[in-house]
Coordinates of C-alpha atoms and ligand atoms in Angstrom, one line a residue:
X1 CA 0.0 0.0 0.0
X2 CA 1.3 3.5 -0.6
X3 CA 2.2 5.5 2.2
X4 CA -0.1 8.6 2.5
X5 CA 1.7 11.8 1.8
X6 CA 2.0 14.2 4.8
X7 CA -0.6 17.0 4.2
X8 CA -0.3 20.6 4.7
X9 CA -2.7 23.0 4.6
X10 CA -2.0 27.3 4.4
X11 CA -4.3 30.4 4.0
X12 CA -3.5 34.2 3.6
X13 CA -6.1 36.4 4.7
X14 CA -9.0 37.4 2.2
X15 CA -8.5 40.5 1.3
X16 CA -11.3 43.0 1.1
X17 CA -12.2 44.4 -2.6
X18 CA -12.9 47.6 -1.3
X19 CA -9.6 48.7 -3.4
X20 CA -6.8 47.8 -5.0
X21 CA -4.4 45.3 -3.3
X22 CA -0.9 47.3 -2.3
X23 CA 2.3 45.8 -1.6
X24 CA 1.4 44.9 2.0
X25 CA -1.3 42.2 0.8
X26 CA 0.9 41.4 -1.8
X27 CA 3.7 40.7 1.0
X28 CA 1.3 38.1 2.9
X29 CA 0.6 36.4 -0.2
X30 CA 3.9 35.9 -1.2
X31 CA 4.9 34.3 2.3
X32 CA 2.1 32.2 2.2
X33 CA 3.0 31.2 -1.4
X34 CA 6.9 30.4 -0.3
X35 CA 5.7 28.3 2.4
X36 CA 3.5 26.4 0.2
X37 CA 5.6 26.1 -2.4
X38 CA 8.3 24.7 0.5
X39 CA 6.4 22.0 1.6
X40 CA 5.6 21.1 -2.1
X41 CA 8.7 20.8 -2.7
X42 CA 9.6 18.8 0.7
X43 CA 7.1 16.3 -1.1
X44 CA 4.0 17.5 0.8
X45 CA -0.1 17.2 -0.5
X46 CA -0.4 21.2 -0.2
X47 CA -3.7 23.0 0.0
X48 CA -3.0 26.6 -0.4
X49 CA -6.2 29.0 -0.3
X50 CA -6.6 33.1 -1.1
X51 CA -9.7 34.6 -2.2
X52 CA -11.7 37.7 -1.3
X53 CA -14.0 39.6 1.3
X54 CA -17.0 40.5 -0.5
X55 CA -19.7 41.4 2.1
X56 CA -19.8 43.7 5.0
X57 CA -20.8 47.3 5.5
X58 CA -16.9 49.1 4.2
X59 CA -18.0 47.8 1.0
X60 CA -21.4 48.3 0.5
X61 CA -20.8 51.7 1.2
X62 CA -17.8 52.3 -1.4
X63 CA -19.6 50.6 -3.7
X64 CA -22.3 52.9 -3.7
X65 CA -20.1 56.0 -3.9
X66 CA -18.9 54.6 -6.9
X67 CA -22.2 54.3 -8.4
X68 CA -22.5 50.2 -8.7
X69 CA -23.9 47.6 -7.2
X70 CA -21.6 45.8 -4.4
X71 CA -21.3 42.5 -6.7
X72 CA -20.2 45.0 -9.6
X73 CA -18.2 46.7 -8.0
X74 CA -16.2 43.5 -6.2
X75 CA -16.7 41.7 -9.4
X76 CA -14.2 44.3 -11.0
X77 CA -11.6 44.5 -8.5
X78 CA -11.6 40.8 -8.0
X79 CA -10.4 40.0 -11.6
X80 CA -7.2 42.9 -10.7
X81 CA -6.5 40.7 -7.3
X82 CA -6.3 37.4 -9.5
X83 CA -4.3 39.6 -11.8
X84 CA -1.9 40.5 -9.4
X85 CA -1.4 36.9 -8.3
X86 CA -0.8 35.6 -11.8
X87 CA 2.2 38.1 -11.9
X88 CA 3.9 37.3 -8.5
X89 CA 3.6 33.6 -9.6
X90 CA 1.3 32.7 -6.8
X91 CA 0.6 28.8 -6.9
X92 CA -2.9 29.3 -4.6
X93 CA -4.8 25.8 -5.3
X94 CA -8.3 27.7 -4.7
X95 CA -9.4 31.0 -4.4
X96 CA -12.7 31.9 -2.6
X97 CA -14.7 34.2 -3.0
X98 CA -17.4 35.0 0.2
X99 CA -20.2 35.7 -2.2
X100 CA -20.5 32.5 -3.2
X101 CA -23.1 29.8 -2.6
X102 CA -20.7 27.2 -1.5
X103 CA -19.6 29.4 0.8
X104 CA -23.0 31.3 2.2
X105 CA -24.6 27.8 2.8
X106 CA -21.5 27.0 5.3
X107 CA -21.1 30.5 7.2
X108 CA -25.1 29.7 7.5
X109 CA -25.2 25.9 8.7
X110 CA -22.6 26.8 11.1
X111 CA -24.1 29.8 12.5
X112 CA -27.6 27.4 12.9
X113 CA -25.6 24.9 14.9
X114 CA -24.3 28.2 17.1
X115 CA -27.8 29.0 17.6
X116 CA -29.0 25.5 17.9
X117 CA -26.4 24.7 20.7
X118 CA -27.4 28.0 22.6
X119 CA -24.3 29.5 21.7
X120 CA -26.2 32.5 20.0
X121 CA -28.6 34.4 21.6
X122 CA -30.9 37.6 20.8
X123 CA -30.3 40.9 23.0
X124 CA -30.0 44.3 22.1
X125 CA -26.4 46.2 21.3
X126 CA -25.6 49.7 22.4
X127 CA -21.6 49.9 21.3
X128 CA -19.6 51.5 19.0
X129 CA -18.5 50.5 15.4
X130 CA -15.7 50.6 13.3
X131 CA -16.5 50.1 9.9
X132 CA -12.8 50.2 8.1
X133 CA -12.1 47.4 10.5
X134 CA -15.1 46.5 10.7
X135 CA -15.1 45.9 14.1
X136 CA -16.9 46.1 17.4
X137 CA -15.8 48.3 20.3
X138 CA -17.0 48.7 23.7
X139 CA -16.7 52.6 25.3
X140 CA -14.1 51.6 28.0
X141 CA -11.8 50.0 24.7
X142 CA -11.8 53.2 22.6
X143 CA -8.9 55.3 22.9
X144 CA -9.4 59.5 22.5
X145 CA -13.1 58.5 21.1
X146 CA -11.9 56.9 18.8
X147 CA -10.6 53.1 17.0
X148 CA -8.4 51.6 18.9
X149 CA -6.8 50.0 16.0
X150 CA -7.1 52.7 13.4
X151 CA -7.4 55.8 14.9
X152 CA -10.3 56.3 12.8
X153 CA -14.0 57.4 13.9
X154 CA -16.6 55.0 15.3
X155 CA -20.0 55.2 15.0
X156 CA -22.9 54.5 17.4
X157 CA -24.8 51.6 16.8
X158 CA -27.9 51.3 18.3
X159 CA -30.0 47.7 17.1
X160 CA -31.3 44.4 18.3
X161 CA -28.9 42.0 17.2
X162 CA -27.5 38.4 17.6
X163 CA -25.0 37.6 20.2
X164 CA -22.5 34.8 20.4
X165 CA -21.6 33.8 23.9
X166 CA -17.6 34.6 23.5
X167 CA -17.2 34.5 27.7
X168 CA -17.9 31.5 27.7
X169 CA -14.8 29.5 26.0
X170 CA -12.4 31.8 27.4
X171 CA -11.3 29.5 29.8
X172 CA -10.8 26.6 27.4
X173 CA -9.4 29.2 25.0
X174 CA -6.6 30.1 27.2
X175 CA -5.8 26.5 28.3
X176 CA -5.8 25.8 24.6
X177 CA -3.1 28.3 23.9
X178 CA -1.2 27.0 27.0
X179 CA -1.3 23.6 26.0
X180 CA 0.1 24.1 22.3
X181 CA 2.9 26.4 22.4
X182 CA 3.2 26.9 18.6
X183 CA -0.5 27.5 18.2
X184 CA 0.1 31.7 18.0
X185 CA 3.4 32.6 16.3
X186 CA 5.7 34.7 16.8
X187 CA 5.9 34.1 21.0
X188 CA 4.9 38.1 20.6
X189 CA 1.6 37.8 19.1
X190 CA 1.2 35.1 21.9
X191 CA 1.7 37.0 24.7
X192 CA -0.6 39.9 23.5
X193 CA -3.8 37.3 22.6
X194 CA -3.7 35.9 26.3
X195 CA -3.2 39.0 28.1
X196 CA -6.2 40.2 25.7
X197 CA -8.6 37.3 26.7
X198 CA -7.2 37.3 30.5
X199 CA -8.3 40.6 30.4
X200 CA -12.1 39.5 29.7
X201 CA -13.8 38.4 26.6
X202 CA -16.9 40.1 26.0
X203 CA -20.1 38.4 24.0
X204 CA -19.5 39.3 20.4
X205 CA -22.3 41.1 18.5
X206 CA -22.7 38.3 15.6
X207 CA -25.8 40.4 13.2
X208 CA -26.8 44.0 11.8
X209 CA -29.9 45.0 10.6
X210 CA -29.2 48.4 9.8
X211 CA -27.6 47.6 6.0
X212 CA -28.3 44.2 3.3
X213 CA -25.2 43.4 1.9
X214 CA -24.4 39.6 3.6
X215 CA -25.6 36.7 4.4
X216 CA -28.8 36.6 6.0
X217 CA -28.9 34.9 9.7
X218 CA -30.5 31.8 8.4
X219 CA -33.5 32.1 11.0
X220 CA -34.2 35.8 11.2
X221 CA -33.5 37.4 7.5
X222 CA -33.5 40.8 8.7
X223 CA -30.4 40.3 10.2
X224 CA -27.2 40.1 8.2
X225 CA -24.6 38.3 9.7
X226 CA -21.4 40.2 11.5
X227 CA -18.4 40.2 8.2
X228 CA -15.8 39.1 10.4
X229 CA -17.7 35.1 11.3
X230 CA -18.7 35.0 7.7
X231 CA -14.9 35.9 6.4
X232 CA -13.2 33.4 9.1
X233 CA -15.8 30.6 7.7
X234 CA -13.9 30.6 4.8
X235 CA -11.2 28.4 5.5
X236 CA -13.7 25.6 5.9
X237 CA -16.4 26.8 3.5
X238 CA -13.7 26.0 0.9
X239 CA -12.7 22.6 1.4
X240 CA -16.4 21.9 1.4
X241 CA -16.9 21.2 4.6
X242 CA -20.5 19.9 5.4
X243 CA -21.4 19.4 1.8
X244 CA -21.9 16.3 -0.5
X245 CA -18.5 16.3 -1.4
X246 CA -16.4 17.2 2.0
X247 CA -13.1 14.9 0.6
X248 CA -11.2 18.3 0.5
X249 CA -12.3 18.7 4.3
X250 CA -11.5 15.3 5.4
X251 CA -7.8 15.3 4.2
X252 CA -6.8 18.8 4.6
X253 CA -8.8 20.3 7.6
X254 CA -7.3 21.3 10.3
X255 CA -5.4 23.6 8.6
X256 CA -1.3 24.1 9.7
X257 CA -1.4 27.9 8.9
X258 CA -3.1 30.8 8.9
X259 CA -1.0 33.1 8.0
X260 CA -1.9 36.5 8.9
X261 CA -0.9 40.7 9.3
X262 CA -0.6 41.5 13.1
X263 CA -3.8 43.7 12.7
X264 CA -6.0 40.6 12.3
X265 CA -4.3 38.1 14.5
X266 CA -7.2 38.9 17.1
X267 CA -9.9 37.3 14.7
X268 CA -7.8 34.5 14.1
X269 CA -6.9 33.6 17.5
X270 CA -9.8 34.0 19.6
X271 CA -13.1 34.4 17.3
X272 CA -11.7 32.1 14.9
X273 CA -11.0 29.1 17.1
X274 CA -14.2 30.0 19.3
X275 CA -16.4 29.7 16.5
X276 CA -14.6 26.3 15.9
X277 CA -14.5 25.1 19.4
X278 CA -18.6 26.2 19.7
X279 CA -19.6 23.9 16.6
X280 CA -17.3 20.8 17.3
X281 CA -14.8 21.0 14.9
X282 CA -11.4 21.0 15.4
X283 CA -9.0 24.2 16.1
X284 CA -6.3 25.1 13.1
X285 CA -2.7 24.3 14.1
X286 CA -1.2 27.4 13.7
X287 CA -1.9 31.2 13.4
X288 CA 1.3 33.5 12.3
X289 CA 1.0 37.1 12.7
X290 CA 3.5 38.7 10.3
X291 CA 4.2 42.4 10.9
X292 CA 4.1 45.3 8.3
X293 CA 5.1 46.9 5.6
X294 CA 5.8 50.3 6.3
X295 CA 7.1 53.2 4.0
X296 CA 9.0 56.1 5.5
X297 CA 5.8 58.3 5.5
X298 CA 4.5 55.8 8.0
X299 CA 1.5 53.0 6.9
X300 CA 0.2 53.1 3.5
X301 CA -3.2 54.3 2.9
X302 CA -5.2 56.2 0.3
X303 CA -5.6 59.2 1.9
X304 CA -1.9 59.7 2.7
X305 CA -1.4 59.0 -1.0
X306 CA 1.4 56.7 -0.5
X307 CA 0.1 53.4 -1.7
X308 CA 3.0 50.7 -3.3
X309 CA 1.6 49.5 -6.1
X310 CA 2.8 45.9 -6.6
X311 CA 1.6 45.5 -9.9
X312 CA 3.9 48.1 -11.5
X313 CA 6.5 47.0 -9.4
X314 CA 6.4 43.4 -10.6
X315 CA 6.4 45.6 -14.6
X316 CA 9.3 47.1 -13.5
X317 CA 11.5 44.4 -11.7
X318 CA 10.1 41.1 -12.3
X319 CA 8.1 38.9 -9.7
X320 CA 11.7 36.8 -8.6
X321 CA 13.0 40.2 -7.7
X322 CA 10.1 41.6 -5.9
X323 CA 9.8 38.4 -3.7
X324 CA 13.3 37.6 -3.0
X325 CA 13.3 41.8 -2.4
X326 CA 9.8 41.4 0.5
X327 CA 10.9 38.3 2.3
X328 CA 14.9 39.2 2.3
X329 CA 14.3 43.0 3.7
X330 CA 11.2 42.7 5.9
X331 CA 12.8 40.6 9.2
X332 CA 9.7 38.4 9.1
X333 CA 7.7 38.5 12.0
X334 CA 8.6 42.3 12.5
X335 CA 8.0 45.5 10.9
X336 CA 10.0 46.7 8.3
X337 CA 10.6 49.2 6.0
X338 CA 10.0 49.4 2.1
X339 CA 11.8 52.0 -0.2
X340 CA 12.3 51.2 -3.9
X341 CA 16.0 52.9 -3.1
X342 CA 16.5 49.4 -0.9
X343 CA 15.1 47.4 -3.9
X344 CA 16.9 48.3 -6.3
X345 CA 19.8 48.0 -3.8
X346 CA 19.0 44.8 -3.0
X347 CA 18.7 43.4 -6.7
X348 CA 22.2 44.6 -7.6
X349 CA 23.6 43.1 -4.6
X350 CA 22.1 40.1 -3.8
X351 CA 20.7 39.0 -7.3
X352 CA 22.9 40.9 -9.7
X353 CA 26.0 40.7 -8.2
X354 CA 25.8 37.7 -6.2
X355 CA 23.9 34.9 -7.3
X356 CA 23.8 36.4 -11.0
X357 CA 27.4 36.3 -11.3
X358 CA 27.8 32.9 -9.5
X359 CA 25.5 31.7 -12.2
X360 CA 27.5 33.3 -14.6
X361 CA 30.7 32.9 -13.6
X362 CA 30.6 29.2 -13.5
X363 CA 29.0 29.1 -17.0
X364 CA 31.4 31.3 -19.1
X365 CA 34.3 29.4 -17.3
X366 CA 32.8 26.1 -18.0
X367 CA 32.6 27.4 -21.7
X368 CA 35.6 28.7 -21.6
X369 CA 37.5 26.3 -20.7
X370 CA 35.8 22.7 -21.5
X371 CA 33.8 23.8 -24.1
X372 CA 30.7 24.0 -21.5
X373 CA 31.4 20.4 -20.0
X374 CA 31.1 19.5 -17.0
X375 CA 34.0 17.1 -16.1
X376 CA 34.0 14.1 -13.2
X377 CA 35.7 15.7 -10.2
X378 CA 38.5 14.0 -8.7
X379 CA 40.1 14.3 -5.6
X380 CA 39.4 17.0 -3.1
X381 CA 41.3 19.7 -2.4
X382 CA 41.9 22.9 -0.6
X383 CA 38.3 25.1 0.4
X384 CA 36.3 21.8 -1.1
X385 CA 35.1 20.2 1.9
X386 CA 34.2 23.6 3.5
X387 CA 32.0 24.3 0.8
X388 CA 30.8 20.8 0.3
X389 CA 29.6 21.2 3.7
X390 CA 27.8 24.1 3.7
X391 CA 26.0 22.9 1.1
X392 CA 25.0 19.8 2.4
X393 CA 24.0 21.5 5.6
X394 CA 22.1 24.6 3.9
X395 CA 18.8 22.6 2.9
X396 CA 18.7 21.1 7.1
X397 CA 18.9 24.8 7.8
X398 CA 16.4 26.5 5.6
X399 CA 14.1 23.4 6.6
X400 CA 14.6 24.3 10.1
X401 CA 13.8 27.6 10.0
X402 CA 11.0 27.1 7.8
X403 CA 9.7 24.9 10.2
X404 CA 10.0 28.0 12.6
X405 CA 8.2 30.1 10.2
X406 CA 11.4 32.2 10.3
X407 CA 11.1 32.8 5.9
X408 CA 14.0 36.1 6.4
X409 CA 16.5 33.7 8.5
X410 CA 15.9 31.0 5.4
X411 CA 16.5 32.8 2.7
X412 CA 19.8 34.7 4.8
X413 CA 20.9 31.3 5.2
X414 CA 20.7 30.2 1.7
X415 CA 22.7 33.7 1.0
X416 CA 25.5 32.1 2.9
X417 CA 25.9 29.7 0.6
X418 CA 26.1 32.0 -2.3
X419 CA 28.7 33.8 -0.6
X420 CA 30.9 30.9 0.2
X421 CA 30.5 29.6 -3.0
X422 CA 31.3 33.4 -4.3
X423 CA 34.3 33.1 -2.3
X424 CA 35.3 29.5 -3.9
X425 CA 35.7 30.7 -6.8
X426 CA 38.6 33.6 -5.4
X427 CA 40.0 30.8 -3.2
X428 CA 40.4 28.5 -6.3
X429 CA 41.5 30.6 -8.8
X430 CA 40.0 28.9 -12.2
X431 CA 41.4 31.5 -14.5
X432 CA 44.9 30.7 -12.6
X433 CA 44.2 26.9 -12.9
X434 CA 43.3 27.1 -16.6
X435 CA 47.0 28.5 -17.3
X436 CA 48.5 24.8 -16.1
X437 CA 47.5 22.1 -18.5
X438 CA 48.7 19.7 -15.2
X439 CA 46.1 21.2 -13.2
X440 CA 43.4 20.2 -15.6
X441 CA 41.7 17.8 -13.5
X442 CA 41.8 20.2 -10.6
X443 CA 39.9 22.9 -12.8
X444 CA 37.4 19.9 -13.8
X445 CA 36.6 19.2 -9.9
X446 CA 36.4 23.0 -9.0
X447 CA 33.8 23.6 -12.0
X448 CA 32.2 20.7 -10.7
X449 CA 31.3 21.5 -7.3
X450 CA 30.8 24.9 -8.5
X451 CA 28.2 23.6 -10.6
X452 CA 26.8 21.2 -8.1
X453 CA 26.8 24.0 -5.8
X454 CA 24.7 26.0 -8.0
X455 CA 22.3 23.0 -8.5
X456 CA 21.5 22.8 -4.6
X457 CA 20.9 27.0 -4.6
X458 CA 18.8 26.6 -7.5
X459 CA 16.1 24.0 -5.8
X460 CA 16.5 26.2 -2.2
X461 CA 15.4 29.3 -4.6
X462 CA 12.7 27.5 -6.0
X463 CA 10.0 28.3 -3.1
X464 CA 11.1 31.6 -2.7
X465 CA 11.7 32.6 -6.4
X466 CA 9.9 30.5 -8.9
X467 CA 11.0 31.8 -12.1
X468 CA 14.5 30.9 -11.6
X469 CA 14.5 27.3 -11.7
X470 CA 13.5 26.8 -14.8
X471 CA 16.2 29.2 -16.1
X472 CA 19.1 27.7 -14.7
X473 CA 18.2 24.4 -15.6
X474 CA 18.5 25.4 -18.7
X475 CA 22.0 26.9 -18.5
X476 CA 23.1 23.7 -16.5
X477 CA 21.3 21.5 -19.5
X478 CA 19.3 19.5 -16.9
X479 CA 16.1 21.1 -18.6
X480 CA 15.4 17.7 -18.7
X481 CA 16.4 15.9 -15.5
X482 CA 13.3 16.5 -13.1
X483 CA 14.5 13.8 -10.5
X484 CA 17.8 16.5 -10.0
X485 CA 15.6 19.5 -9.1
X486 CA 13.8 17.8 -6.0
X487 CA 14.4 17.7 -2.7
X488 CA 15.4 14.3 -2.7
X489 CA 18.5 15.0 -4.7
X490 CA 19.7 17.5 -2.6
X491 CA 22.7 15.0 -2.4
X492 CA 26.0 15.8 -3.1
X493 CA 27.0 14.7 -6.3
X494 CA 23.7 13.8 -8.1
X495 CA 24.6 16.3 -11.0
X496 CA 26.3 13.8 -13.8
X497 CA 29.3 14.4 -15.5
X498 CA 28.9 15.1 -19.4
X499 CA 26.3 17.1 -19.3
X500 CA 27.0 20.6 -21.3
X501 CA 26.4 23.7 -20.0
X502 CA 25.4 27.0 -21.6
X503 CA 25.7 30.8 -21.6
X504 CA 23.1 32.8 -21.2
X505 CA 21.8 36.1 -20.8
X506 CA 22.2 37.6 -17.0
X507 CA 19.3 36.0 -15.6
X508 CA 19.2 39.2 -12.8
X509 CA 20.7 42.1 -14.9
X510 CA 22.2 45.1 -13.0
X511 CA 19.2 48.3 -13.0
X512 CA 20.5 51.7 -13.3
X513 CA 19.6 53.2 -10.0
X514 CA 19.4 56.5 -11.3
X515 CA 17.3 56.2 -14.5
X516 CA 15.2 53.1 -12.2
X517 CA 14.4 55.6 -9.6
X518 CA 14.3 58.9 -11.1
X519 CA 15.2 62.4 -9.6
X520 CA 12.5 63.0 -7.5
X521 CA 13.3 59.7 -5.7
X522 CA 16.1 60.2 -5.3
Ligands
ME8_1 O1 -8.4 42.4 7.1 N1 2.0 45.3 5.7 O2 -8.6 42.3 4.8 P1 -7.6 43.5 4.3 C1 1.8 43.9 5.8 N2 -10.8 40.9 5.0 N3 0.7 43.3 5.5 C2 -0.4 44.1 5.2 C3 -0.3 45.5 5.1 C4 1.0 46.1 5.4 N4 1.2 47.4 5.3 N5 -1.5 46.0 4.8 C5 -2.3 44.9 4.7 C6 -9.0 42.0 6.1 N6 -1.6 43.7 5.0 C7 -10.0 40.9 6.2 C8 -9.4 39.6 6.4 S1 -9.4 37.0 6.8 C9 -10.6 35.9 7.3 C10 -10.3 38.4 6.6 C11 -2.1 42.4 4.9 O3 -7.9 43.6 2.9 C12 -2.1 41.7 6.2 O4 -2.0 40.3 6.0 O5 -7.8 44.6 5.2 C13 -3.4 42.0 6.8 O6 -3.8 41.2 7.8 C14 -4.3 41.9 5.6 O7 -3.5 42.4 4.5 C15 -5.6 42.8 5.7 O8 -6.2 42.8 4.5

């Protein structure tokens, strides 16, 4: 019998299509893609789900101040998020979308079995709204009057609404979150969702009467129900969870990561796993709260003016450059800065100069000097076994950290082993080796391990860079050798001797700061 393949199972938020996506979505997606394409490539089943947040009161509204109907106007910006994926190379399996029927008739059966259990009751809600964040507050939690989140204004609400009894899984919330250490990541974000539930979970408002556009509560249709337990149903609305066909369910659900922006961890780690715990199903593995993307002029936003575009960004650069660019300079986990100056900085350094020339290096010399052979390598000499075992120990590394959700520390770790090979070829000399028809061999082995080197980089890149792969494969001429770009072969020595390697065009070519950036950049 074949052995069942380990599964694993990754979300990114879904986003609202109240506007265009910026490069801070664009940043979550990518993680989430560089994780699923990891485990993919560790040999994995891999679920990975996006889609969008159609309903709710933000976008009702904007829809009507541009003069459309909500599904019109969600409809349109939709196709521009699926757009945007395309271009980063985002491998999502499935991409849902909260307006539709497979997904109402879930958020609805599970907010019947909340009412059936006695889990949601009727009362009536004096409070304070957020509708950016779309979000509930209590007087005592506003700060100045205002979100405590945004900064932005609240509004008074004032309606008979549904209530689900939050208070009471507090308790086995907390002891939950004791119990699995890795549940909320980073140990941060943990820290802040227990001191928020010790410090009393109130009964969340679960309906609205007051506007249309959502999912009617099932047994009272004047009532829509709250955005934020419809959005969360998503992750098992899409695996088809309670319907005819719940195989996607069975295999993949629980799910090992949410991945998520620090703003929304709050959802995901204690309404989230509430809602789960209050209709029997079982709790996701693991929430991550990455941090943001901030520009010198502080958070993006529309008003400010200082939205990233990441569409004309990936016109500009290329997706490989963009992502290598968001997961290299953004200490994962934390906040960082974005600045197109560091960008640009960071493709001539890191891709340019480093792994472009590696890649280059070690093809004109193989040209150059065996006609673009690559030779059996004999004994081992000199800096060999250093880098030989750096590169044996580079994919345990990047595993490990990837395991730790730690994507910057990976991908610095993989840079190490660019450098050393960088520094292999100083060390070695080929040009110097070349001159001595004695040292032939010794030239051979050097372009070998060079070349082997480059082979093991290549499949680390993979997750993190997708186009390159293919590329190099076809400079090495192992176009055609699948079983040497998996995993599995990341053992020394796998690449054959004879095969022919070939120039090509700089696969990361240097960008003219100046004309890239312009003068008022700069
Ligand atoms: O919150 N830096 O959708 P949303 C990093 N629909 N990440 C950022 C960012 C920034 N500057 N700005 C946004 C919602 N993000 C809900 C989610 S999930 C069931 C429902 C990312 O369109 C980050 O992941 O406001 C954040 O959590 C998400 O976009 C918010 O996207």
């Amino acid at each position: 019998m074949a052995l069942a393949k380990n599964k694993f199972y990754i979300t990114t938020p879904i986003y609202y299509p109240s506007d265009r996506l910026h490069i801070g979505h664009a940043y979550s997606t990518v993680a989430a893609d560089s994780l699923a394409r990891f485990y993919r490539l560790k040999g994995y089943d891999v679920w990975f789900l996006t889609g969008s947040d159609e309903h709710g009161q933000k976008i009702e509204r904007t829809a009507r101040a541009n003069e459309k109907t909500p599904l019109e106007y969600v409809d349109a910006i939709v196709a521009t998020f699926q757009q945007l994926w395309e271009k980063l190379d985002i491998s999502y399996n499935d991409f849902i979308r909260t307006t539709q029927e497979r997904h109402k008739q879930v958020v609805q059966r599970i907010f019947q079995r909340l009412y059936d259990n006695g889990d949601i009751y009727k009362a009536s809600y004096q409070g304070w709204y957020c509708t950016p964040c779309e979000t509930f507050w209590t007087e005592s939690r506003l700060v100045d009057g205002k979100c405590p989140d945004c900064g932005r204004p609240v509004e008074l609400l004032q309606e008979e609404s549904y209530f689900f009894r939050m208070s009471k899984y507090a308790d086995r919330l907390l002891q939950y979150i004791e119990e699995h250490p890795d549940f909320i990541q980073p140990v941060s974000r943990r820290n802040e969702m227990t001191s928020f539930i010790k410090s009393g979970l109130e009964d969340l408002c679960v309906s609205r009467t007051t506007f249309n556009w959502g999912i009617p509560v099932p047994f009272d249709e004047k009532h829509v129900i709250y955005v934020w337990v419809d959005a969360l149903t998503n992750y098992v609305s899409a695996l088809g969870y309670g319907s005819a066909d719940d195989s996607l369910y069975q295999k993949f659900w629980p799910a090992d990561v949410h991945l998520v922006g620090k703003d929304i961890v709050r959802f995901h780690a204690v309404i989230w796993p509430i809602i789960l715990m209050a209709a029997g199903l079982p709790l996701p593995r693991q929430i991550v709260g990455h941090g943001w993307v901030l520009l010198d002029s502080g958070k993006m936003s529309k008003s400010k003016g200082n939205v990233v575009d990441p569409l004309q960004l990936v016109e500009k650069y290329g997706s490989d450059a963009i992502r290598y660019y968001l997961l290299r300079e953004i200490p994962f986990g934390a906040d960082g800065l974005y600045s197109e100056e560091a960008l640009v900085s960071r493709i001539n350094q890191d891709l340019a100069n480093d792994l472009g020339n590696l890649i280059s290096r070690t093809m004109g010399m193989l040209d150059k000097y065996f006609a673009g052979e690559v030779l059996a390598p004999g004994a081992l000499e000199g800096p060999d076994e250093e880098l030989i075992a750096l590169a044996k120990d580079t994919p345990l590394q990047v595993d490990a950290l990837m395991e730790r959700r730690e994507l910057t520390a990976a991908v610095s770790a993989l840079w190490k082993l660019v450098s050393r090979a960088n520094k292999y070829v100083d060390e070695t000399a080929p040009w110097a080796l070349a001159k001595d028809p004695a040292r032939r061999e010794r030239l051979g082995t050097v372009l070998y391990n060079l070349a082997e080197t480059l082979r093991f980089i290549t499949i680390l890149c993979g997750p993190f860079m997708p186009g390159l792969p293919a590329k190099v494969w076809d400079l090495l001429g192992i176009a055609d050798r699948p079983d040497l770009h998996t995993w599995p072969s990341l053992t020394w020595g796998l690449l054959p001797s004879g095969i022919r390697v070939k120039r090509g065009p700089a696969i990361f070519p240097r960008i003219d700061a100046t004309a890239a950036l312009g003068v008022e950049n700069r």
